[in-house]
């Protein structure tokens, strides 16, 4: 039984520098960048020289990689025989304090992705980057990009300004649902708040480990506020969230839902069922237990074979060796993860003949 | 909070509750105070300066309300309705009532007191110190000296390490006290160096450090801003505990104070294994940032950290819980009820697993004796 050609649901084209976006900014914003000396929007989520930001073997002379489609194809797609891959561009447009700057950079980034990446490799698809600073602007950007059917998802960052379940975000979900786009929540932050509920971490390692707790809180928010009930056709994908925290989190949440559901009466289904039906997670990092034998026990605790989506998280350094599939994962499940689950999650991935 | 508990295989027999039990999370509360405020029951242990201050200015925390806590609770004072005294006094305010309702029928042989309305995290650190000290005197005078099953926690004004150390040193060697008590939601992550003198003093006094859910550190309770609902706050205690444990491990607290015993209270335990795996996987790549760590991060959990059970996670099927505990070790688990709070775990039903005799003995009594150094 050969594995199907994988669909990579989390890869990261790297913006070589702000100059790359200048052609995609209109005159006012191009002049703003030059006149004010805005240098770069790489955030502290993935510092350039940090071991996690780029796998060492992939780095070029600049210390980075993945800044053009040919390199990404050669390093991230060819070796795995990848048929399709979703580009999640991480460039700090969401961290700008000015919503106008955020919106201008988001537009430029999405146009740059379409032109420099999607046009150059037919295997590539992308998530729409939105200015999370302002819901109306985010909705405008979704509507603007969604006509290009190579955009298959709306991307938000887990470190938001207000919790993602809150009603002020709902127009984003309504728009995504209308276009048949899942909401992908990716690691990273607007940096309005620390990555932990108890203050700013000291080290990169601490910050990165805590991103998993941020995903947990956002899932609680989306469920408690009733997003899944209000938008019955919406799928939420957690990207680079870690995976193995999920069961224990759901056990606690479901227990408290039993005790406190009078506070949130619109949540009529147990959170565990909601999550199994409506939430998906990309594979890397999996945060696997040390013994391969524990991996399938953990999968058993998750209680679904439809939730995991293949990902390499290229160019981030998440796995050693040639395979992103964790040791101990059952072969039949690995097969589903490769392509079947991604195709079920992203309606637009089934449209192979795409005219932009 | 035992919902949906009936008709399961493998339930503990009701007689389980007749075993001698250590309850590692009991909440006594001075009469006449809800959440927030300072009880007049503490006045005998406060100087006139602080009584005057409290009378005029009250006590404030990094949250909005003069009375009550940040999020409205699910029940008045977050308590079992049947735990209010017949005369209306606060649950947990009367030893005799607590003994009749909880300690005697549940055969509690060792009960760890964790008073929560104790000025910890108050915006005024001097007031925090005064109330913490008074609370310790009150526990001793009105609880532990009157019932030998009970042990007090040394409540400390943790945002002021020097004052905390003074209070710990005052209680060192006093058999009334079994641990130092912190709350989880602090001004900075608890691994940071400003808190280390507290750990050094606790270890020197041979006291465990219990870290209970709640507190008001001023930060939003999620990395994406403030949650809307009490359920988000309650589920979120697990995320706060994960964050503070990550901080303590990665900052090297357990390298600096290797004999420190930390008990995480009311934040869950099933997440501990996965957090260990995540830390280990990242540490393997990033360890040059953390040269002070001599072991993989998860190793410190297995030697220095314990978890109380309440509110015990309830997976379907329940056997998954046993597997999650297997991953961290049964010697890490301490039974707790959270009496008199609404989400009380009844010892007869709380752990609906078929435990071996050795596991029962460990979880319900022996692990607590070890961590709290009780003969």
XYZ file of C-alpha atoms in Angstrom:
731
model
C 0.000 0.000 0.000
C 1.728 3.172 -1.113
C 0.919 6.399 0.566
C -1.128 8.886 -1.430
C 0.670 12.041 -2.539
C 0.451 14.278 0.514
C -1.276 17.609 0.895
C 0.857 19.793 3.132
C -1.452 21.986 5.193
C 1.174 24.236 6.761
C 4.149 25.633 4.888
C 5.623 29.093 5.170
C 6.873 31.148 2.277
C 9.368 33.628 3.703
C 9.235 37.296 2.783
C 12.832 38.131 1.819
C 12.397 41.696 3.047
C 9.925 44.522 3.049
C 11.296 45.678 -0.309
C 9.668 42.613 -1.867
C 6.256 43.976 -0.947
C 6.851 47.532 -2.190
C 5.537 46.815 -5.715
C 2.316 45.587 -4.126
C 1.732 48.674 -1.973
C -0.012 51.681 -3.416
C 1.864 54.985 -3.647
C 0.913 56.317 -0.242
C 1.960 53.223 1.649
C 5.090 52.696 -0.437
C 6.128 56.223 0.399
C 5.264 55.640 4.054
C 7.580 52.643 4.219
C 10.443 54.536 2.615
C 9.978 57.882 4.366
C 9.510 56.392 7.827
C 12.250 53.830 7.375
C 10.142 50.784 8.165
C 12.701 48.022 7.771
C 11.123 44.658 8.237
C 8.125 42.921 9.816
C 9.729 39.681 10.961
C 8.447 39.115 14.497
C 9.978 37.596 17.593
C 7.795 34.534 17.018
C 10.393 33.212 14.547
C 13.662 35.124 14.966
C 15.924 34.622 11.953
C 18.822 32.829 13.630
C 16.745 30.804 16.083
C 17.174 27.010 15.614
C 13.417 26.517 15.290
C 12.841 29.175 12.615
C 14.722 27.379 9.833
C 15.914 23.784 9.738
C 19.682 24.050 9.619
C 20.154 21.878 6.510
C 17.822 24.123 4.540
C 19.440 27.483 5.376
C 21.129 29.474 2.626
C 23.994 31.953 2.978
C 21.624 34.548 4.457
C 20.751 32.108 7.232
C 17.253 31.677 5.894
C 15.468 29.759 3.174
C 12.107 29.504 1.454
C 12.196 33.027 0.065
C 11.295 31.933 -3.470
C 8.955 29.371 -4.966
C 11.662 27.324 -6.679
C 13.570 26.741 -3.439
C 10.432 25.923 -1.539
C 9.373 23.466 -4.237
C 12.753 21.787 -4.158
C 13.020 21.581 -0.352
C 9.441 21.261 0.849
C 7.404 19.675 -1.949
C 9.556 17.457 -4.167
C 11.067 15.268 -1.416
C 7.626 14.259 -0.134
C 5.935 14.039 -3.535
C 3.535 16.681 -2.265
C 0.586 17.278 -4.583
C -0.710 20.437 -2.923
C 0.528 22.726 -0.160
C -1.084 25.592 1.719
C 1.095 28.677 2.174
C 0.647 30.411 5.520
C 2.694 33.539 5.286
C 3.938 34.697 8.689
C 4.947 38.329 8.455
C 4.002 40.705 11.254
C 1.237 42.613 9.533
C -1.141 41.683 12.345
C 1.187 43.145 14.979
C 1.100 46.691 13.598
C -0.660 48.953 16.069
C -2.146 51.013 13.238
C -5.058 49.234 11.603
C -4.420 51.139 8.382
C -0.845 49.876 8.210
C -2.090 46.391 9.038
C -4.649 46.476 6.234
C -2.187 47.904 3.690
C 0.462 45.280 4.475
C -2.102 42.451 4.465
C -3.268 43.467 0.972
C 0.306 43.653 -0.285
C 1.205 40.335 1.280
C -1.752 38.489 -0.220
C -1.081 39.982 -3.674
C 2.620 39.088 -3.367
C 1.710 35.507 -2.436
C -0.634 35.185 -5.426
C 1.851 36.583 -7.900
C 5.204 35.323 -6.650
C 4.105 31.940 -5.337
C 0.735 30.696 -6.545
C 1.412 31.815 -10.141
C 4.798 30.091 -10.130
C 3.973 26.659 -8.764
C 0.608 25.078 -9.486
C 0.937 22.905 -6.387
C 0.614 25.913 -4.105
C -2.485 27.243 -2.390
C -2.642 29.936 0.302
C -4.403 31.314 3.344
C -5.743 34.850 3.289
C -3.838 37.018 5.743
C -6.215 39.523 7.331
C -5.696 42.683 9.363
C -6.872 41.353 12.716
C -6.720 44.920 14.023
C -10.114 45.710 12.520
C -12.966 43.324 11.721
C -14.430 45.387 8.866
C -11.064 45.607 7.167
C -10.526 41.887 7.678
C -13.887 41.147 6.057
C -13.004 43.406 3.112
C -9.733 41.577 2.618
C -11.430 38.169 2.678
C -13.966 39.311 0.103
C -11.223 40.794 -2.064
C -9.064 37.658 -2.073
C -11.727 34.951 -2.017
C -12.529 35.397 -5.711
C -9.124 33.821 -6.379
C -9.978 30.231 -5.586
C -6.385 29.345 -4.859
C -6.960 31.044 -1.500
C -8.417 28.178 0.483
C -8.543 29.467 4.068
C -8.603 32.572 6.282
C -5.661 32.779 8.686
C -5.743 34.280 12.177
C -3.026 34.258 14.814
C -3.605 32.541 18.132
C -2.342 35.570 20.046
C -5.228 37.916 19.273
C -6.190 41.262 20.797
C -9.590 40.024 21.982
C -10.501 36.362 22.395
C -11.461 34.903 19.036
C -14.903 33.711 20.112
C -16.144 37.221 20.890
C -18.956 38.537 18.749
C -16.922 41.401 17.333
C -15.047 38.741 15.326
C -18.168 37.052 14.012
C -18.340 38.954 10.693
C -15.013 37.283 9.843
C -16.555 33.866 10.446
C -19.728 34.738 8.538
C -17.652 35.841 5.553
C -15.389 32.806 5.666
C -18.364 30.473 5.889
C -20.068 32.185 2.958
C -16.993 31.603 0.792
C -16.527 28.025 1.998
C -13.233 28.890 3.686
C -12.101 27.307 6.955
C -10.635 29.548 9.643
C -7.036 28.561 10.233
C -5.582 29.700 13.544
C -1.805 29.710 13.453
C 0.838 30.028 16.151
C 2.052 33.594 16.532
C 0.733 36.745 18.088
C -0.321 40.334 17.677
C 1.705 40.841 20.875
C -1.039 42.757 22.613
C -0.701 40.383 25.577
C 1.939 37.982 26.862
C 1.827 34.406 25.543
C 1.006 33.171 29.044
C -1.869 34.110 31.374
C 0.710 34.841 34.076
C 2.964 37.315 32.313
C 5.725 37.617 29.744
C 8.037 34.646 29.364
C 11.807 34.990 29.639
C 13.027 32.690 26.875
C 12.041 31.767 23.357
C 11.590 28.168 24.478
C 9.132 29.242 27.158
C 7.201 31.432 24.721
C 7.004 28.665 22.133
C 5.918 25.983 24.603
C 3.172 28.293 25.823
C 1.652 28.735 22.377
C -0.120 25.425 23.028
C -1.873 26.937 26.043
C -2.932 29.884 23.889
C -4.593 27.468 21.459
C -6.378 25.809 24.352
C -7.812 29.129 25.541
C -8.924 30.146 22.063
C -10.721 26.857 21.584
C -12.525 27.419 24.879
C -13.495 30.887 23.714
C -14.799 29.737 20.314
C -16.856 27.001 21.956
C -18.141 29.013 24.925
C -19.196 32.002 22.822
C -21.163 29.716 20.501
C -19.231 30.226 17.268
C -19.723 26.616 16.195
C -23.469 26.795 16.781
C -23.813 30.119 15.003
C -21.772 29.053 11.960
C -22.703 25.417 11.324
C -20.632 25.083 8.157
C -17.450 26.599 9.531
C -14.366 24.469 10.130
C -11.534 25.655 12.380
C -7.997 24.408 11.750
C -5.332 24.773 14.449
C -1.953 25.152 12.761
C 1.390 24.543 14.441
C -0.539 24.193 17.668
C 0.926 20.947 18.916
C -1.415 17.971 19.036
C -0.926 15.866 22.134
C -2.409 18.413 24.560
C -5.845 17.999 23.019
C -7.411 15.067 24.926
C -6.624 16.217 28.470
C -7.811 19.700 27.570
C -11.133 18.357 26.267
C -11.677 16.222 29.356
C -11.444 19.265 31.604
C -13.509 21.478 29.316
C -16.260 18.887 28.970
C -16.377 18.326 32.715
C -16.821 22.047 33.350
C -19.387 22.265 30.565
C -21.435 19.697 32.482
C -21.162 21.781 35.645
C -21.539 25.252 34.140
C -23.599 24.919 30.976
C -26.310 27.111 32.462
C -23.886 29.989 31.865
C -23.613 29.180 28.144
C -26.946 27.534 27.307
C -26.361 27.919 23.573
C -23.677 25.262 23.769
C -25.949 22.246 23.603
C -23.436 19.647 22.430
C -20.564 18.342 24.562
C -17.371 20.227 23.659
C -15.625 16.961 22.800
C -18.193 16.260 20.058
C -17.996 19.815 18.752
C -14.243 19.620 18.468
C -14.217 16.189 16.834
C -16.717 17.380 14.231
C -15.488 20.880 13.556
C -11.834 21.305 14.520
C -8.766 20.009 12.695
C -5.072 20.195 13.609
C -1.975 20.184 11.451
C 0.464 17.416 12.218
C 3.684 19.279 13.060
C 4.737 19.778 15.745
C 3.046 16.665 17.119
C 4.830 16.825 20.503
C 5.042 13.063 20.556
C 5.583 10.929 23.622
C 9.018 9.302 23.788
C 7.714 5.749 23.381
C 6.221 5.042 19.964
C 3.784 2.686 21.684
C 2.124 5.662 23.422
C 1.311 7.421 20.151
C -1.693 5.283 19.270
C -2.928 5.426 22.862
C -2.898 9.172 22.505
C -4.723 8.952 19.167
C -7.265 6.745 20.911
C -7.737 9.503 23.491
C -8.357 11.994 20.684
C -11.083 9.649 19.534
C -11.154 10.489 15.837
C -9.114 9.606 12.772
C -10.334 12.636 10.832
C -8.809 15.472 12.831
C -5.169 15.443 11.779
C -3.895 17.068 8.589
C -0.479 16.364 7.108
C 2.026 19.202 7.506
C 5.769 19.699 7.448
C 5.725 23.229 8.905
C 8.501 24.024 6.395
C 10.909 25.748 6.901
C 10.541 25.520 10.689
C 12.620 22.832 12.334
C 10.089 20.374 13.758
C 11.237 16.873 12.833
C 14.477 15.017 12.228
C 14.973 12.569 9.388
C 12.851 12.382 6.287
C 9.370 11.849 7.601
C 7.063 14.230 9.414
C 4.880 11.253 10.382
C 5.556 10.456 14.064
C 6.897 6.994 14.869
C 4.185 4.678 16.072
C 1.358 6.174 14.044
C -0.826 3.488 12.525
C -0.375 3.139 8.731
C -4.050 3.436 7.840
C -4.294 6.621 9.898
C -1.151 8.024 8.318
C -2.774 7.471 4.928
C -5.889 9.390 5.917
C -3.796 12.219 7.283
C -1.873 12.568 4.017
C -4.656 13.600 1.665
C -8.093 12.341 2.603
C -8.485 14.490 5.708
C -7.124 17.648 4.037
C -9.461 17.180 1.061
C -12.432 16.835 3.404
C -11.377 19.941 5.303
C -10.671 22.316 2.430
C -13.465 22.325 -0.160
C -11.396 24.391 -2.569
C -8.579 21.856 -2.702
C -10.816 19.614 -4.795
C -10.964 22.209 -7.572
C -7.989 21.189 -9.668
C -8.694 23.315 -12.730
C -8.343 26.755 -11.283
C -8.405 29.933 -13.310
C -7.429 32.856 -11.140
C -18.996 18.070 40.324
C -19.781 14.433 39.698
C -22.260 14.516 36.878
C -23.056 11.554 34.693
C -21.441 9.192 37.119
C -23.965 6.407 37.446
C -24.124 3.056 35.701
C -20.455 2.858 35.005
C -18.357 -0.225 35.383
C -15.449 -0.111 37.727
C -16.869 2.419 40.202
C -15.316 2.491 43.630
C -17.504 0.867 46.215
C -19.143 3.319 48.596
C -17.007 1.877 51.367
C -14.002 3.487 49.678
C -14.801 6.586 51.661
C -14.161 4.662 54.866
C -10.481 4.387 54.102
C -8.335 6.947 55.808
C -8.003 9.790 53.363
C -5.753 12.787 52.932
C -7.667 15.728 51.504
C -5.099 18.100 50.038
C -7.417 20.994 49.263
C -9.811 22.222 51.947
C -10.888 25.858 52.095
C -11.505 27.435 55.467
C -12.812 30.976 55.332
C -13.119 33.566 58.069
C -16.796 34.179 58.819
C -18.421 37.297 57.513
C -16.395 37.725 54.372
C -17.275 36.716 50.876
C -14.766 36.825 48.097
C -12.817 40.038 48.444
C -12.958 42.117 51.591
C -11.361 41.391 54.941
C -13.217 39.478 57.632
C -13.577 40.924 61.118
C -12.604 37.428 62.279
C -9.058 38.371 61.355
C -9.066 41.598 63.401
C -7.701 39.891 66.537
C -4.597 39.091 64.493
C -4.173 42.503 62.829
C -2.512 45.613 64.226
C -4.699 48.688 64.794
C -2.946 50.362 61.843
C -4.237 47.712 59.439
C -7.661 47.442 61.015
C -8.048 51.195 60.484
C -6.802 50.863 56.937
C -9.185 48.048 56.091
C -12.114 49.885 57.660
C -11.489 52.966 55.570
C -9.917 51.767 52.331
C -10.789 48.076 52.140
C -8.604 45.781 50.101
C -8.175 45.852 46.322
C -6.835 43.396 43.772
C -5.971 43.680 40.083
C -9.612 43.175 39.116
C -12.681 45.411 38.984
C -14.931 44.635 41.937
C -15.125 45.870 45.482
C -16.993 42.682 46.402
C -16.808 39.397 44.597
C -14.322 37.941 42.170
C -13.412 38.824 38.600
C -16.000 36.505 37.019
C -19.396 35.859 38.609
C -19.296 32.318 39.976
C -21.688 29.544 39.078
C -23.082 29.531 42.645
C -23.006 32.031 45.520
C -19.414 32.164 46.780
C -18.648 29.214 44.478
C -19.895 26.930 47.253
C -22.060 23.908 47.781
C -25.484 25.146 48.896
C -25.466 22.677 51.770
C -22.141 23.995 53.052
C -23.621 27.311 54.257
C -24.140 27.224 57.993
C -27.745 27.101 59.269
C -27.337 30.677 60.567
C -26.154 31.820 57.131
C -22.447 32.090 57.907
C -19.988 31.387 55.127
C -19.139 27.844 54.074
C -15.879 26.711 55.615
C -16.120 29.209 58.466
C -16.849 26.774 61.301
C -14.710 23.830 62.322
C -17.473 21.822 63.960
C -19.728 22.117 60.928
C -16.882 21.161 58.594
C -16.033 18.167 60.741
C -19.631 16.953 60.782
C -20.242 17.535 57.093
C -16.907 16.509 55.665
C -14.020 15.403 57.869
C -15.859 12.766 59.933
C -18.084 11.093 57.305
C -15.331 11.019 54.692
C -12.778 9.772 57.211
C -10.288 12.530 56.508
C -7.111 11.650 58.387
C -5.091 14.545 57.026
C -6.576 17.769 55.717
C -4.530 20.544 54.141
C -6.073 23.984 54.641
C -5.802 26.422 51.756
C -7.403 29.720 52.721
C -8.070 31.783 49.598
C -9.357 35.130 50.870
C -6.033 35.952 52.405
C -4.816 39.138 50.805
C -2.547 37.339 48.337
C -1.941 39.449 45.271
C -3.548 42.538 46.841
C -2.471 45.731 45.089
C -1.003 47.045 48.341
C 1.888 44.709 49.226
C 2.072 45.864 52.851
C -1.592 45.097 53.354
C -1.088 41.761 51.607
C 1.637 40.950 54.111
C -0.509 41.936 57.086
C -3.526 39.909 55.986
C -1.387 36.875 55.115
C 0.221 36.939 58.548
C -3.156 37.336 60.261
C -4.582 34.451 58.234
C -1.771 32.208 59.413
C -2.382 33.142 63.038
C -6.100 32.539 62.523
C -5.553 29.086 60.999
C -3.400 28.096 63.927
C -5.646 29.497 66.645
C -9.000 28.433 65.244
C -8.301 25.339 63.160
C -5.105 23.327 63.471
C -4.738 23.717 67.228
C -8.296 22.490 67.630
C -8.296 19.576 65.225
C -5.168 17.485 64.859
C -6.242 16.128 61.493
C -5.738 19.531 59.930
C -2.565 21.244 58.741
C -2.338 24.884 57.751
C -0.695 26.490 54.748
C 1.704 29.344 55.303
C -0.043 32.052 53.315
C 2.575 34.467 51.997
C 2.416 37.838 50.200
C 4.217 36.272 47.249
C 4.743 39.447 45.243
C 7.087 40.563 48.026
C 9.668 37.788 48.348
C 11.446 39.323 51.354
C 8.227 39.585 53.354
C 7.290 36.055 52.274
C 10.599 34.664 53.474
C 10.086 36.327 56.839
C 6.703 34.696 57.217
C 8.044 31.279 56.177
C 10.916 31.527 58.640
C 8.452 32.403 61.387
C 6.564 29.141 60.691
C 9.569 26.869 60.142
C 9.467 23.903 62.511
C 5.877 24.624 63.577
C 3.960 21.346 63.094
C 0.751 23.270 62.472
C 2.000 24.140 58.980
C 2.622 21.705 56.131
C 3.170 23.886 53.097
C 3.667 27.400 51.779
C 0.700 28.569 49.710
C 0.863 30.610 46.510
C -1.836 31.364 43.970
C -1.222 30.618 40.300
C -2.050 33.923 38.645
C 0.891 36.046 39.745
C 2.393 39.310 38.494
C 5.109 37.410 36.604
C 5.583 33.736 35.745
C 6.523 31.926 38.949
C 9.852 30.643 37.659
C 11.294 34.133 37.552
C 14.070 34.968 39.952
C 12.108 37.442 42.039
C 10.245 34.436 43.506
C 13.253 32.205 44.149
C 13.822 33.309 47.779
C 10.368 31.899 48.552
C 11.379 28.488 47.201
C 14.699 28.556 49.015
C 13.014 29.431 52.299
C 10.327 26.767 51.853
C 12.899 24.091 51.100
C 15.008 25.188 54.064
C 11.946 24.887 56.301
C 11.164 21.470 54.774
C 7.777 22.762 53.618
C 6.143 21.921 50.294
C 5.009 24.806 48.089
C 1.365 24.508 47.086
C 0.230 26.589 44.130
C -3.529 26.908 44.017
C -5.613 28.098 41.078
C -6.816 31.746 41.054
C -5.165 35.015 41.976
C -5.132 38.324 40.128
C -1.857 38.982 38.381
C -3.296 41.699 36.181
C -2.641 39.905 32.875
C -5.474 38.778 30.634
C -6.341 35.187 31.395
C -5.529 34.136 27.843
C -2.819 35.075 25.352
C -5.658 36.401 23.204
C -7.242 38.703 25.783
C -9.833 38.314 28.519
C -12.327 35.477 28.311
C -16.003 36.352 28.682
C -17.235 33.579 30.903
C -16.603 31.878 34.221
C -16.204 28.574 32.395
C -13.306 30.107 30.477
C -11.734 31.190 33.746
C -12.206 27.744 35.297
C -10.919 25.756 32.330
C -8.161 28.366 32.042
C -6.669 27.514 35.426
C -5.121 24.555 33.673
C -3.436 26.847 31.144
C -2.124 29.075 33.961
C -0.751 26.039 35.787
C 0.922 24.801 32.603
C 2.465 28.231 32.110
C 3.801 28.545 35.639
C 5.149 24.998 35.650
C 6.861 25.625 32.306
C 8.360 28.772 33.786
C 9.600 27.058 36.939
C 11.170 24.193 35.007
C 12.736 26.163 32.170
C 14.091 28.909 34.440
C 15.908 26.248 36.422
C 14.131 26.541 39.782
C 14.565 22.817 40.388
C 18.256 22.973 39.584
C 18.686 25.873 42.004
C 16.529 24.303 44.730
C 16.691 20.567 44.019
C 14.801 19.510 47.129
C 11.841 21.788 46.394
C 8.471 20.010 46.484
C 5.758 21.725 44.438
C 2.089 20.787 44.615
C -0.172 22.114 41.854
C -3.670 22.448 43.217
C -6.949 22.507 41.274
C -5.458 22.880 37.826
C -5.895 19.302 36.635
C -3.256 16.656 36.082
C -3.983 14.861 32.821
C -2.180 17.593 30.851
C 1.116 17.066 32.618
C 2.406 14.275 30.387
C 1.729 16.139 27.138
C 3.298 19.316 28.515
C 6.381 17.280 29.394
C 6.561 15.861 25.865
C 6.190 19.301 24.317
C 8.876 20.800 26.548
C 11.228 17.894 25.867
C 10.745 18.077 22.093
C 11.452 21.807 21.996
C 14.260 21.624 24.535
C 16.021 19.047 22.344
C 16.320 21.726 19.645
C 16.662 24.822 21.801
C 18.725 23.620 24.765
C 21.553 26.058 24.081
C 19.157 28.712 25.344
C 18.787 26.792 28.613
C 22.274 25.583 29.553
C 21.317 25.539 33.237
C 19.020 22.539 32.702
C 20.852 19.313 33.443
C 17.931 17.039 32.627
C 15.086 16.937 30.124
C 12.277 19.230 31.339
C 9.814 16.392 31.941
C 12.250 14.775 34.382
C 11.712 17.563 36.898
C 7.987 16.838 36.922
C 8.718 13.263 37.950
C 10.892 14.248 40.902
C 9.683 17.635 42.160
C 6.026 18.122 41.252
C 2.747 16.683 42.554
C -0.817 17.272 41.379
C -4.069 17.278 43.336
C -6.966 15.422 41.778
C -9.920 17.786 42.058
C -11.450 18.589 39.578
C -10.458 15.202 38.245
C -10.626 14.895 34.475
C -13.416 12.631 33.275
C -12.675 11.124 29.886
C -14.886 8.682 28.029
C -13.971 5.913 28.595
C -12.587 6.512 32.099
C -9.686 4.147 31.508
C -8.025 6.921 29.503
C -7.507 8.753 32.781
C -5.537 5.823 34.161
C -3.330 5.910 31.065
C -2.745 9.634 31.495
C -1.714 9.017 35.119
C 0.512 6.099 34.052
C 2.436 8.579 31.914
C 3.298 10.841 34.880
C 3.352 8.207 37.628
C 0.879 7.368 40.390
C 3.286 8.724 42.972
C 2.556 12.248 41.645
C -1.156 12.224 42.466
C -2.744 13.609 45.646
C -6.416 13.251 46.401
C -8.360 16.475 47.076
C -12.025 17.388 47.477
C -12.010 21.214 47.300
C -14.534 21.303 50.153
C -16.752 23.389 50.443
C -16.733 24.542 46.835
C -19.416 23.693 44.303
C -17.171 21.449 42.270
C -16.335 19.277 45.307
C -15.089 15.807 44.363
C -16.635 13.157 46.608
C -13.995 10.622 47.682
C -16.478 7.793 47.182
C -17.013 8.596 43.534
C -14.407 11.015 42.296
C -11.986 8.550 40.776
C -14.157 6.086 38.903
C -11.342 3.741 38.021
C -10.492 0.280 39.170
C -7.447 1.112 41.248
C -5.099 -1.472 42.680
C -4.773 -1.491 46.462
C -1.343 0.069 46.092
C -2.667 2.845 43.861
C -5.520 3.564 46.287
C -3.169 3.744 49.222
C -0.805 6.029 47.330
C -3.352 8.440 45.879
C -5.665 8.675 48.878
C -3.074 8.842 51.646
C 0.563 7.890 51.252
C 1.637 10.341 48.553
C 0.299 13.169 50.705
C 2.168 11.912 53.755
C 5.340 11.895 51.689
C 5.024 15.333 50.152
C 3.819 16.961 53.371
C 6.290 15.034 55.558
C 3.579 13.667 57.828
C 4.374 10.483 59.716
